[in-house]
Short mmCIF file of N, CA, C and O in Angstrom, two decimals:
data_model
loop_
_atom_site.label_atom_id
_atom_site.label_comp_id
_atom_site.label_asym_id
_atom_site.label_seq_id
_atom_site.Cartn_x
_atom_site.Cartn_y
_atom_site.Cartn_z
N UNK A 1 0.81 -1.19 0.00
CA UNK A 1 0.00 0.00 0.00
C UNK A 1 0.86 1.26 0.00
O UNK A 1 0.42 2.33 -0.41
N UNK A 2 2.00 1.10 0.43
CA UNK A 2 2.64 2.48 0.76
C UNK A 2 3.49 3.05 -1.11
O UNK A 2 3.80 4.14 -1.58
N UNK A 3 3.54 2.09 -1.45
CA UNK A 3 4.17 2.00 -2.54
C UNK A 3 3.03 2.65 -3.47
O UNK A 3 3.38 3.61 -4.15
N UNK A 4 1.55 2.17 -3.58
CA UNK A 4 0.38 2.64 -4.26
C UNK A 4 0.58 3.92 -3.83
O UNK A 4 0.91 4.83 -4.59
N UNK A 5 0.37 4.05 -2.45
CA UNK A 5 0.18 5.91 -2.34
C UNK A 5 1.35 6.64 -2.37
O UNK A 5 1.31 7.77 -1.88
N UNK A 6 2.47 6.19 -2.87
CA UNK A 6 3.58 7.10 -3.20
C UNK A 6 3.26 7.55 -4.88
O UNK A 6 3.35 8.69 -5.33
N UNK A 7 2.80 6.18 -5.72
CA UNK A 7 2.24 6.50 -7.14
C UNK A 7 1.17 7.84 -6.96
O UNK A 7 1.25 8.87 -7.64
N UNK A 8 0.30 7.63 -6.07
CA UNK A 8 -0.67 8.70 -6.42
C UNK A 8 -0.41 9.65 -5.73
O UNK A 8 -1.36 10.41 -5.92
N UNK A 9 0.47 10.26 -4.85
CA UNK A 9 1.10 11.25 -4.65
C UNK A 9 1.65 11.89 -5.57
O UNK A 9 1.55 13.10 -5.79
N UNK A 10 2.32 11.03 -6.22
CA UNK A 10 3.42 11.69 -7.81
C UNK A 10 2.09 12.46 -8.82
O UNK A 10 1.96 13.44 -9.55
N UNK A 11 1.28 11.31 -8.32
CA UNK A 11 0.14 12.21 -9.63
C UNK A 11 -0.64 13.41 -9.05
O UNK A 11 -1.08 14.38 -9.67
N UNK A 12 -0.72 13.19 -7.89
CA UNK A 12 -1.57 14.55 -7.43
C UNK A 12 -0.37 15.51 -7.93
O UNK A 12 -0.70 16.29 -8.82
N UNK A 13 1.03 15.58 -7.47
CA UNK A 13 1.64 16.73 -7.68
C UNK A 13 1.98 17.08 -9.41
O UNK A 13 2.49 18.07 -9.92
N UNK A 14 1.47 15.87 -9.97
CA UNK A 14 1.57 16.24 -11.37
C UNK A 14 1.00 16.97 -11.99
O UNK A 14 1.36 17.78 -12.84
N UNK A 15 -0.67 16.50 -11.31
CA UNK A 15 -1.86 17.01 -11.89
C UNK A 15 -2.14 18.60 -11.74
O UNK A 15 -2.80 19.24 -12.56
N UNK A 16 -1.59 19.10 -10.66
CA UNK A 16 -1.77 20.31 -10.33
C UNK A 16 -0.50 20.96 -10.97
O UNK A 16 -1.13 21.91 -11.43
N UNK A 17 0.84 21.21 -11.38
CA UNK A 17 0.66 22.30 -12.74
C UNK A 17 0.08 21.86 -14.12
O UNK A 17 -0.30 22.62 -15.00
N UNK A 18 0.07 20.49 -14.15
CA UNK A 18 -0.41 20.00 -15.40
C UNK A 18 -1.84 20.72 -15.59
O UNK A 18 -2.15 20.81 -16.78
N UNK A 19 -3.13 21.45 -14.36
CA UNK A 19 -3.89 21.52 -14.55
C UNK A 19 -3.80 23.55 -14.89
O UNK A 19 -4.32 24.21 -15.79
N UNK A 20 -2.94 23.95 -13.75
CA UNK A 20 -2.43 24.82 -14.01
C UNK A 20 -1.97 25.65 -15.41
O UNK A 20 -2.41 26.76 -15.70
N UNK A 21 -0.78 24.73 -16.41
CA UNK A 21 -0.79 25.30 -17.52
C UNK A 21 -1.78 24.94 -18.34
O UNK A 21 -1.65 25.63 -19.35
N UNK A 22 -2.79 24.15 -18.44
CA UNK A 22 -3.54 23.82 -19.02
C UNK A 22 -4.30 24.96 -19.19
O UNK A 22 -4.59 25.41 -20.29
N UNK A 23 -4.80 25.69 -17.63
CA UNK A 23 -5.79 26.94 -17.80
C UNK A 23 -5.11 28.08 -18.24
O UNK A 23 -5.89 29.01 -18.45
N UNK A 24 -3.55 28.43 -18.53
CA UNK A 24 -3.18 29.29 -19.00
C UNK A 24 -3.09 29.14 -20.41
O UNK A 24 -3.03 30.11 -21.17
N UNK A 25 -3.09 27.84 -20.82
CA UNK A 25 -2.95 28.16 -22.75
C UNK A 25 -4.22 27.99 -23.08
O UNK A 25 -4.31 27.97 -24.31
N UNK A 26 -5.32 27.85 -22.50
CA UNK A 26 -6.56 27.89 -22.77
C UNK A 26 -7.28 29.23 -22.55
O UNK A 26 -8.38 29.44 -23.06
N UNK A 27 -6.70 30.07 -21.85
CA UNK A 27 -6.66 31.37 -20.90
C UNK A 27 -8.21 31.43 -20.68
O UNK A 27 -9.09 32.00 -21.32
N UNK A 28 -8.27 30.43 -19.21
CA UNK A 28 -9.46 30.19 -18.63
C UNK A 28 -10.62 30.22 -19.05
O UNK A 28 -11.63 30.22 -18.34
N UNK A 29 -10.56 30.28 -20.51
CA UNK A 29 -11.96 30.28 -21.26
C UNK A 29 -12.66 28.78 -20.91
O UNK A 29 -13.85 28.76 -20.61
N UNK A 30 -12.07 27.84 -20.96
CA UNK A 30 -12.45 26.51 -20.87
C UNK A 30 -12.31 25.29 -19.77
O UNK A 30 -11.74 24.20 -19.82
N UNK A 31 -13.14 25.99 -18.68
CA UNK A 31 -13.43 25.27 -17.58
C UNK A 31 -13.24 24.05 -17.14
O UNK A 31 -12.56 23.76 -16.15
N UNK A 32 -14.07 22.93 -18.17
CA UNK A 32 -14.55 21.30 -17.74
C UNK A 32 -13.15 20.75 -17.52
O UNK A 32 -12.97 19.86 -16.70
N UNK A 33 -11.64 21.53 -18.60
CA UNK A 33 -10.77 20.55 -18.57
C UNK A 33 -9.93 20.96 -17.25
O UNK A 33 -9.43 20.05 -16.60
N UNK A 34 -9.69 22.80 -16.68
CA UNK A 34 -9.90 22.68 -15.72
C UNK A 34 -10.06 22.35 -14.15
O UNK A 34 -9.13 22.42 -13.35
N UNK A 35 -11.15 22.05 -13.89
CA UNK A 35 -12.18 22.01 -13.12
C UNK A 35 -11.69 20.24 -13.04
O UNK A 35 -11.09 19.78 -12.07
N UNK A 36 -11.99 19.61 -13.98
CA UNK A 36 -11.25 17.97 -14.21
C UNK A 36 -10.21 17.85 -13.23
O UNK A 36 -10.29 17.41 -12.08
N UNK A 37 -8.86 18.49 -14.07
CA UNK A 37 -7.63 18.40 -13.87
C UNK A 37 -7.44 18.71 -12.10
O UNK A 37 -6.77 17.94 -11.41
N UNK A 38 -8.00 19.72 -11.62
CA UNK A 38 -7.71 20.08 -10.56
C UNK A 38 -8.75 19.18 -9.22
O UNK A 38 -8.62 19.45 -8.02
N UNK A 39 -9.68 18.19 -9.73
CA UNK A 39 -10.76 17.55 -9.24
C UNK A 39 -9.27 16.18 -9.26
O UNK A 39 -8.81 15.63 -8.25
N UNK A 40 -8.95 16.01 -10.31
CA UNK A 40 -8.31 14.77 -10.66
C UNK A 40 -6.98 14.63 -9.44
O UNK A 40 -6.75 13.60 -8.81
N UNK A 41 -6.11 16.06 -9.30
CA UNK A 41 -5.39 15.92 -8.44
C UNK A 41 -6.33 16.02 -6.99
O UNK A 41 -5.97 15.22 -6.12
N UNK A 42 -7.29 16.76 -6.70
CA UNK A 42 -7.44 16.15 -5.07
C UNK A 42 -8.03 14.68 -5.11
O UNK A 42 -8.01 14.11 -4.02
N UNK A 43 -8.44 14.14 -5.92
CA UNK A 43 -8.80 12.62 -5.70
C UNK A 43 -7.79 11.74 -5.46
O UNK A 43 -7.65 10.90 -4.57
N UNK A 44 -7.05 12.09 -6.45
CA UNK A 44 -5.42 11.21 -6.11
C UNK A 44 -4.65 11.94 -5.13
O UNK A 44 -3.60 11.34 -4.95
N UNK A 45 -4.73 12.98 -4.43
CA UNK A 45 -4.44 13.00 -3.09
C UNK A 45 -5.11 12.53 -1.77
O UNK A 45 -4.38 12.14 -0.87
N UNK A 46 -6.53 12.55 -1.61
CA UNK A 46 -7.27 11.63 -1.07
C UNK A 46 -7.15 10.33 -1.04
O UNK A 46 -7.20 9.62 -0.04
N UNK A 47 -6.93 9.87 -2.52
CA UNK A 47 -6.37 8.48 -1.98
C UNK A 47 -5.51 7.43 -1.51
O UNK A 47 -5.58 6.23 -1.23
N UNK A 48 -4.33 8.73 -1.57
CA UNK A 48 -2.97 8.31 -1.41
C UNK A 48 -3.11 8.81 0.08
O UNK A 48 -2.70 7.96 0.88
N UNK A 49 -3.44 9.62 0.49
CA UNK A 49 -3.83 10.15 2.10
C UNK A 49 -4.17 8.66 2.77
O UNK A 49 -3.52 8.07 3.63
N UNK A 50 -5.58 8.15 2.00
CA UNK A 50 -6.03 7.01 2.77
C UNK A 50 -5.40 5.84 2.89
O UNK A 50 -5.61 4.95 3.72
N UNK A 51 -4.11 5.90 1.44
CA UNK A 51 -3.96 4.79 1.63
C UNK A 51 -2.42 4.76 2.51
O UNK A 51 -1.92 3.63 2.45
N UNK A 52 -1.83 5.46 3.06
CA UNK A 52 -0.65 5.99 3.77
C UNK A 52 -1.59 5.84 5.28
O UNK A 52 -0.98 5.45 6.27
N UNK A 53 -2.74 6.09 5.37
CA UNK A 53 -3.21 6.15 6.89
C UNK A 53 -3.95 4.47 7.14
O UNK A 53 -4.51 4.22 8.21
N UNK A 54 -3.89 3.87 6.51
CA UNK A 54 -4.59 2.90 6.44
C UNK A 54 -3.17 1.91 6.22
O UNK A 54 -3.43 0.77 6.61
N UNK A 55 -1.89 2.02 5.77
CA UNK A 55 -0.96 1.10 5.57
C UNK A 55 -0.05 1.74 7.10
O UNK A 55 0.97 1.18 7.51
N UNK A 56 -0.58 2.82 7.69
CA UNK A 56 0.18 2.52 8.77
C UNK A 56 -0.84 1.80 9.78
O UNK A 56 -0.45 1.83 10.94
N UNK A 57 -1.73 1.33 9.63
CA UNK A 57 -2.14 0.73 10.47
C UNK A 57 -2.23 -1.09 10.61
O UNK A 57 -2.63 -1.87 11.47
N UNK A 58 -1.73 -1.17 9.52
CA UNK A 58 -1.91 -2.41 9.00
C UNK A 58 -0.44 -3.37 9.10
O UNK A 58 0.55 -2.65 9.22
N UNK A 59 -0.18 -4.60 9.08
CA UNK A 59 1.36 -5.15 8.59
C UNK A 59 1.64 -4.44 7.79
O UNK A 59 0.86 -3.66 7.25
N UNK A 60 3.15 -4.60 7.47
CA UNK A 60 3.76 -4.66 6.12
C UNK A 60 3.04 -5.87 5.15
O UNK A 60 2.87 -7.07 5.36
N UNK A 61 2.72 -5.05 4.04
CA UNK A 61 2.45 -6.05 2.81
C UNK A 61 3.35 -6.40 2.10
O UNK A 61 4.27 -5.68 1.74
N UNK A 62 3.20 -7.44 1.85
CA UNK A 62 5.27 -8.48 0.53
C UNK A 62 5.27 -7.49 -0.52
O UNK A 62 6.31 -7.48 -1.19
N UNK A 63 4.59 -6.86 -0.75
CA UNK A 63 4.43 -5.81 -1.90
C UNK A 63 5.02 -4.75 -1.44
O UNK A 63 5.68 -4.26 -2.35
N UNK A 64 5.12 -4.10 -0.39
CA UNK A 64 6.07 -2.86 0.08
C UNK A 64 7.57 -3.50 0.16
O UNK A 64 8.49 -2.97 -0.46
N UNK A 65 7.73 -4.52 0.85
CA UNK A 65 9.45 -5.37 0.68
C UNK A 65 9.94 -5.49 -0.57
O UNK A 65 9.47 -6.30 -1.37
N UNK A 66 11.29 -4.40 -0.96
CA UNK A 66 11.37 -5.10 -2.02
C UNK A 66 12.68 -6.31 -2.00
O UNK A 66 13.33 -6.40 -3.04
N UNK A 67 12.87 -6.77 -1.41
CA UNK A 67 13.70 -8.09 -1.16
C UNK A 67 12.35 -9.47 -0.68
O UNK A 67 12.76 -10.60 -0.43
N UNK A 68 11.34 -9.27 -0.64
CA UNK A 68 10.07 -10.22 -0.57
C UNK A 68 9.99 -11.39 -1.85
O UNK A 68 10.26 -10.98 -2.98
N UNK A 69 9.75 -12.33 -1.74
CA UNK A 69 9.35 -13.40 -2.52
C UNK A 69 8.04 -13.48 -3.04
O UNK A 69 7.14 -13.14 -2.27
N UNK A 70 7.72 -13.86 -4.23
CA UNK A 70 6.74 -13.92 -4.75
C UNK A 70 5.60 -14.66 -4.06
O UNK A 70 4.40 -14.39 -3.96
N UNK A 71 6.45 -15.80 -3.55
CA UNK A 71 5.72 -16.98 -3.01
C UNK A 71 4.95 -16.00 -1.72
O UNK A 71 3.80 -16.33 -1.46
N UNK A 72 5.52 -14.85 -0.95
CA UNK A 72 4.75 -13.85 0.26
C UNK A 72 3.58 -13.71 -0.20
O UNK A 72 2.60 -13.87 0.54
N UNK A 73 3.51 -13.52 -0.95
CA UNK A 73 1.92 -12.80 -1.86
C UNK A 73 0.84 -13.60 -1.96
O UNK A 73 -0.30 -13.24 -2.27
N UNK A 74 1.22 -14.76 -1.70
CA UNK A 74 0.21 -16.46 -1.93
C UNK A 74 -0.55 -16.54 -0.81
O UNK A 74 -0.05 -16.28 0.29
N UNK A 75 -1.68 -16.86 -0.94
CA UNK A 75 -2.46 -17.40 0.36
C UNK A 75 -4.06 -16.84 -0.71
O UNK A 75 -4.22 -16.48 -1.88
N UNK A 76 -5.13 -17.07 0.70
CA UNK A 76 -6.86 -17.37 0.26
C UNK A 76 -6.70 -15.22 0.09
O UNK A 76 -6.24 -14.32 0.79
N UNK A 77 -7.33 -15.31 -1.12
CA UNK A 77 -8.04 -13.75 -1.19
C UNK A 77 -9.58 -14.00 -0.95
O UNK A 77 -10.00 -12.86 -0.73
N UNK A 78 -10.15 -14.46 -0.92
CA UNK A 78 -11.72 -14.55 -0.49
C UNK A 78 -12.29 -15.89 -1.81
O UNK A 78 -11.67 -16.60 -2.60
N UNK A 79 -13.71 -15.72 -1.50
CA UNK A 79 -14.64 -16.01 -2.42
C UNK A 79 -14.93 -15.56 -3.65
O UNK A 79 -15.72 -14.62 -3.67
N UNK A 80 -14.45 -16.04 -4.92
CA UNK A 80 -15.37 -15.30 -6.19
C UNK A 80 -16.18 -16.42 -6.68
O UNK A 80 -15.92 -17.62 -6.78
N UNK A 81 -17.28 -15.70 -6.96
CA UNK A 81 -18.27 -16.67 -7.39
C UNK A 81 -17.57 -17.12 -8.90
O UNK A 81 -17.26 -16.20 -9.66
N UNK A 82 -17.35 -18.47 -9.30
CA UNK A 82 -17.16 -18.93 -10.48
C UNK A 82 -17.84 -18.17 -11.99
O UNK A 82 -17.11 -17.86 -12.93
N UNK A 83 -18.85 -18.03 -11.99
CA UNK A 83 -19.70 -18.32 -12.90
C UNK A 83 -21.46 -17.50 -13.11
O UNK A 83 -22.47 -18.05 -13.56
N UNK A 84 -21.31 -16.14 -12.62
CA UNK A 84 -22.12 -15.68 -11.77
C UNK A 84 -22.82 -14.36 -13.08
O UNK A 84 -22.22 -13.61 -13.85
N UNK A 85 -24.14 -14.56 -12.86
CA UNK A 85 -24.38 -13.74 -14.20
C UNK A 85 -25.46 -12.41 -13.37
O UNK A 85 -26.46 -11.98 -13.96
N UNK A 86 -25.16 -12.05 -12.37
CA UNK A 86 -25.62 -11.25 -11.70
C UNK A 86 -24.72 -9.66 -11.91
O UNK A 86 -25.22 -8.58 -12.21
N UNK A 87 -23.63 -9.90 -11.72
CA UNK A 87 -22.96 -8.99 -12.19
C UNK A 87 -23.14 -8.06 -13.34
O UNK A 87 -22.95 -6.85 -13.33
N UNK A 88 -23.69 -9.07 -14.72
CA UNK A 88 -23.67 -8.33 -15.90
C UNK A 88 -24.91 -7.87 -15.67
O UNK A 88 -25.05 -6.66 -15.89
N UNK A 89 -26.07 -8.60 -15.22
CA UNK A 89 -27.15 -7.57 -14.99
C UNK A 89 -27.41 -6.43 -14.51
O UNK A 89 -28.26 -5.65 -14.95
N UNK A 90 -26.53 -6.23 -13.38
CA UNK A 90 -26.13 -5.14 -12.78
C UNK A 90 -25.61 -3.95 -13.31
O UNK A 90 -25.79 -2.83 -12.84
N UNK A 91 -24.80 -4.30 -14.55
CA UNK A 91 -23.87 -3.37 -15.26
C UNK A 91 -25.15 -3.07 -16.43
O UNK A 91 -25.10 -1.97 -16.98
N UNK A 92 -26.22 -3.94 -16.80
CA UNK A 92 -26.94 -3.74 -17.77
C UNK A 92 -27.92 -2.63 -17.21
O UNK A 92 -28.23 -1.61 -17.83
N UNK A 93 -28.40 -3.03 -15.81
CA UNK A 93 -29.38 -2.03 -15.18
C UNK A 93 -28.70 -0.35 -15.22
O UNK A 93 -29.35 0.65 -15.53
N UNK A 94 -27.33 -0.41 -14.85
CA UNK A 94 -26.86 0.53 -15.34
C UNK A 94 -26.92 1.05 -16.10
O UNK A 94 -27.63 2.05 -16.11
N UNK A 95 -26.27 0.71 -17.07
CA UNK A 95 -26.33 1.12 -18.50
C UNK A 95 -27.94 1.77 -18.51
O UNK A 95 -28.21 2.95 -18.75
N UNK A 96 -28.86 0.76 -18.21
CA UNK A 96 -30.54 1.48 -18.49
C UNK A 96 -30.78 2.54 -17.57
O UNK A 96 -31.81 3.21 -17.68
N UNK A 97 -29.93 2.78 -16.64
CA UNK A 97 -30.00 4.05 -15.32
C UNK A 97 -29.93 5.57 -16.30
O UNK A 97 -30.64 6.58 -16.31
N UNK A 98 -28.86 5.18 -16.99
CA UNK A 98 -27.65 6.37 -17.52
C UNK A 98 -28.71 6.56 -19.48
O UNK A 98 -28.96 7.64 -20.01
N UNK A 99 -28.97 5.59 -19.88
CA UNK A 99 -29.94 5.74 -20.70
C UNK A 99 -31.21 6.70 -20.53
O UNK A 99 -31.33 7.79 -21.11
N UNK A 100 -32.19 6.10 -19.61
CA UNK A 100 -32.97 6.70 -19.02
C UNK A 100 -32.89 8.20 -18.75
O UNK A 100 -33.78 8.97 -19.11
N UNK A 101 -31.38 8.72 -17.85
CA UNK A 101 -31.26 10.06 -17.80
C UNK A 101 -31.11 10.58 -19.18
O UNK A 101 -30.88 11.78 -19.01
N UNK A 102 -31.10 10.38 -20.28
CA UNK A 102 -30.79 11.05 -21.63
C UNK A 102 -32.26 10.34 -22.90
O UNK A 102 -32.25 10.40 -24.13
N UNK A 103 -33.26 9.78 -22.05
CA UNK A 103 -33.79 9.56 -23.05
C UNK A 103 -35.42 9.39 -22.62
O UNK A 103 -36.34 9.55 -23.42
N UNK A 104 -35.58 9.08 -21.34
CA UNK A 104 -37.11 9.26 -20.74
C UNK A 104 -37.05 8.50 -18.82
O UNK A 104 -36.35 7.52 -18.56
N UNK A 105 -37.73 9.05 -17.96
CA UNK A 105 -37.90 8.29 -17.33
C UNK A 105 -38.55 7.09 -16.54
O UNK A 105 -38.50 6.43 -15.51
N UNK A 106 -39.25 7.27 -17.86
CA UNK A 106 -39.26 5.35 -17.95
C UNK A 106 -38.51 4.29 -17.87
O UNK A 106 -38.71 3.23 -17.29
N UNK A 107 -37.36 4.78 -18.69
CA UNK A 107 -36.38 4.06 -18.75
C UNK A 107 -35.78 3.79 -17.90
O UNK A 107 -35.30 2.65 -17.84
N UNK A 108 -35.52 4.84 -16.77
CA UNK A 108 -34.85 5.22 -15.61
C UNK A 108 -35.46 4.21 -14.66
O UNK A 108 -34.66 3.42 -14.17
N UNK A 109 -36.78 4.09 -14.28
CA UNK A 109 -37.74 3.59 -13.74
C UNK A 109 -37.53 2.17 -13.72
O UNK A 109 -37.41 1.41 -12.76
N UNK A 110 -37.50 1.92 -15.00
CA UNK A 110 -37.04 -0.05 -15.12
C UNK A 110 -35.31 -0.24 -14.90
O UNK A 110 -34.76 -1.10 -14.20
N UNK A 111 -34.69 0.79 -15.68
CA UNK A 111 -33.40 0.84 -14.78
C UNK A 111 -33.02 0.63 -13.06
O UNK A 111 -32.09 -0.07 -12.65
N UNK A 112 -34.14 1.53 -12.06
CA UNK A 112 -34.03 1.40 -10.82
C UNK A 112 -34.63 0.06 -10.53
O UNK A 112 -34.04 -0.50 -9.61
N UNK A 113 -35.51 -0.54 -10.97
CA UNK A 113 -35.87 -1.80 -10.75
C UNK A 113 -34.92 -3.13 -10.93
O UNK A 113 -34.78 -3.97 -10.04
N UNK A 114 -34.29 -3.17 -12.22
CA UNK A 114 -33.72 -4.01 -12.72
C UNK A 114 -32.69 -4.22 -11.66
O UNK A 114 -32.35 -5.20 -10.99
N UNK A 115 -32.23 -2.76 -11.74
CA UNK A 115 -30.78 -2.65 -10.49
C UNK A 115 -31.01 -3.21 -9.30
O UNK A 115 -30.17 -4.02 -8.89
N UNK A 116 -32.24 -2.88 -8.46
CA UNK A 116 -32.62 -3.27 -7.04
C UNK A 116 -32.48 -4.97 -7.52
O UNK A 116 -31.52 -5.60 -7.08
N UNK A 117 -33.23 -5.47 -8.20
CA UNK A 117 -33.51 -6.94 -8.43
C UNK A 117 -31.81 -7.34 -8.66
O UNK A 117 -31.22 -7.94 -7.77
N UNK A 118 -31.39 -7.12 -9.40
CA UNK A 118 -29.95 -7.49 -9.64
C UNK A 118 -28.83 -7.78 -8.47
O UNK A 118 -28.09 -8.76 -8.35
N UNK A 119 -28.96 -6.46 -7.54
CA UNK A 119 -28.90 -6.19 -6.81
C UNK A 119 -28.29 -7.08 -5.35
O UNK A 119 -27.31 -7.27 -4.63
N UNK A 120 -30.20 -7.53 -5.66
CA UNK A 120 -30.33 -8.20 -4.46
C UNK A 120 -29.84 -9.92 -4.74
O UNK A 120 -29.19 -10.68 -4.02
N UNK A 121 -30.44 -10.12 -6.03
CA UNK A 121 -29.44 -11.38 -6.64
C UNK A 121 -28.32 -11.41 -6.30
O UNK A 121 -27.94 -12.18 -5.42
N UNK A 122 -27.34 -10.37 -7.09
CA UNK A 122 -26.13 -10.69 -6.64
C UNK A 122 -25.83 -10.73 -5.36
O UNK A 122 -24.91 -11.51 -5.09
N UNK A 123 -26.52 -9.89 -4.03
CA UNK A 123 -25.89 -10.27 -2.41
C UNK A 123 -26.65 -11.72 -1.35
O UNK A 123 -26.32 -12.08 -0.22
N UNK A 124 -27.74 -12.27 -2.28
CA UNK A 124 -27.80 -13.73 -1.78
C UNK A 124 -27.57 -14.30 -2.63
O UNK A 124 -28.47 -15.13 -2.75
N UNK A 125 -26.84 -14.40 -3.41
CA UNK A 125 -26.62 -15.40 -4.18
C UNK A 125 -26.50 -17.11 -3.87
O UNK A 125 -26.95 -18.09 -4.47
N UNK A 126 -25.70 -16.96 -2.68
CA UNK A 126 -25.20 -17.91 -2.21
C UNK A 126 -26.08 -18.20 -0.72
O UNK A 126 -25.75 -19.18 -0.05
N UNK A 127 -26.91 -17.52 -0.37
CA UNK A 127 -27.96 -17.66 1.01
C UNK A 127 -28.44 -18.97 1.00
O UNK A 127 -28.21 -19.35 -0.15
N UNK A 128 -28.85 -19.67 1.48
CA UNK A 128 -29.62 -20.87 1.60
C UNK A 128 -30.17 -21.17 2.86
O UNK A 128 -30.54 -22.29 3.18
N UNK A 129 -30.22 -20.13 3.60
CA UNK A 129 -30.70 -20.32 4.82
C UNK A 129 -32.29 -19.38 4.99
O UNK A 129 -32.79 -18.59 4.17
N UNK A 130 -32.86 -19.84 6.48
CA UNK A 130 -33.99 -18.78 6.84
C UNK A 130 -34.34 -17.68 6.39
O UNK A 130 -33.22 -17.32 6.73
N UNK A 131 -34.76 -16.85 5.99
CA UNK A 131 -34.73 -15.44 6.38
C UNK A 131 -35.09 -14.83 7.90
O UNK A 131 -34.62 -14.10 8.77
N UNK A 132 -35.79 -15.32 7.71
CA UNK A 132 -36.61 -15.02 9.63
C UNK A 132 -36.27 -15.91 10.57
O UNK A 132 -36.70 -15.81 11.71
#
């Protein structure tokens, strides 16, 4: 982690003259890129913040060592579902979210539905127990 938020440190300090001369050869006529640029460096300072406050709280990861073995890095990362078609629905309900805002909200409407249903698919997927 410490290694990630040293990368996005480099970019926050990039982003800010990069965003800088940007508004001078544009001579502030043109905002969005901007407004972007200078959005773009506090995000990548935010996250390099979190991730510097969050790797001091944590072990060392084999990824900050650089004399570490590959083999450090091995062990269980969690559960992924194999084979799981909840996901793409999810990304489809989307897609009909972002449609909807540019084309009626109707669309929007079965978008929020699709999503909730998707949703909820994808977080029991694997339930097999009670509810109550």
């Amino acid at each position: 982690m410490r290694i990630t938020s040293g990368v996005l440190w480099m970019m926050a300090v990039f982003f800010i003259p990069t965003a800088t001369l940007y508004s001078l050869f544009t001579g502030w006529s043109e905002m969005v890129g901007t407004v972007t640029l200078f959005l773009l460096a506090g995000m990548s300072a935010m996250s390099a913040f979190y991730l510097r406050h969050a790797a001091s709280k944590l072990d060392p990861a084999p990824g900050d060592d650089p004399r570490a073995q590959i083999s450090q890095g091995a062990g269980d990362y969690g559960f992924f579902s194999p084979g799981s078609g909840w996901p793409v629905m999810l990304a489809f309900s989307g897609t009909l979210l972002f449609l909807g805002l540019a084309v009626g909200w109707w669309v929007f409407i079965i978008g929020v539905v699709l999503g909730a249903v998707s949703l909820l698919g994808w977080t029991f997927e694997y339930f097999r127990g009670d509810i109550f």
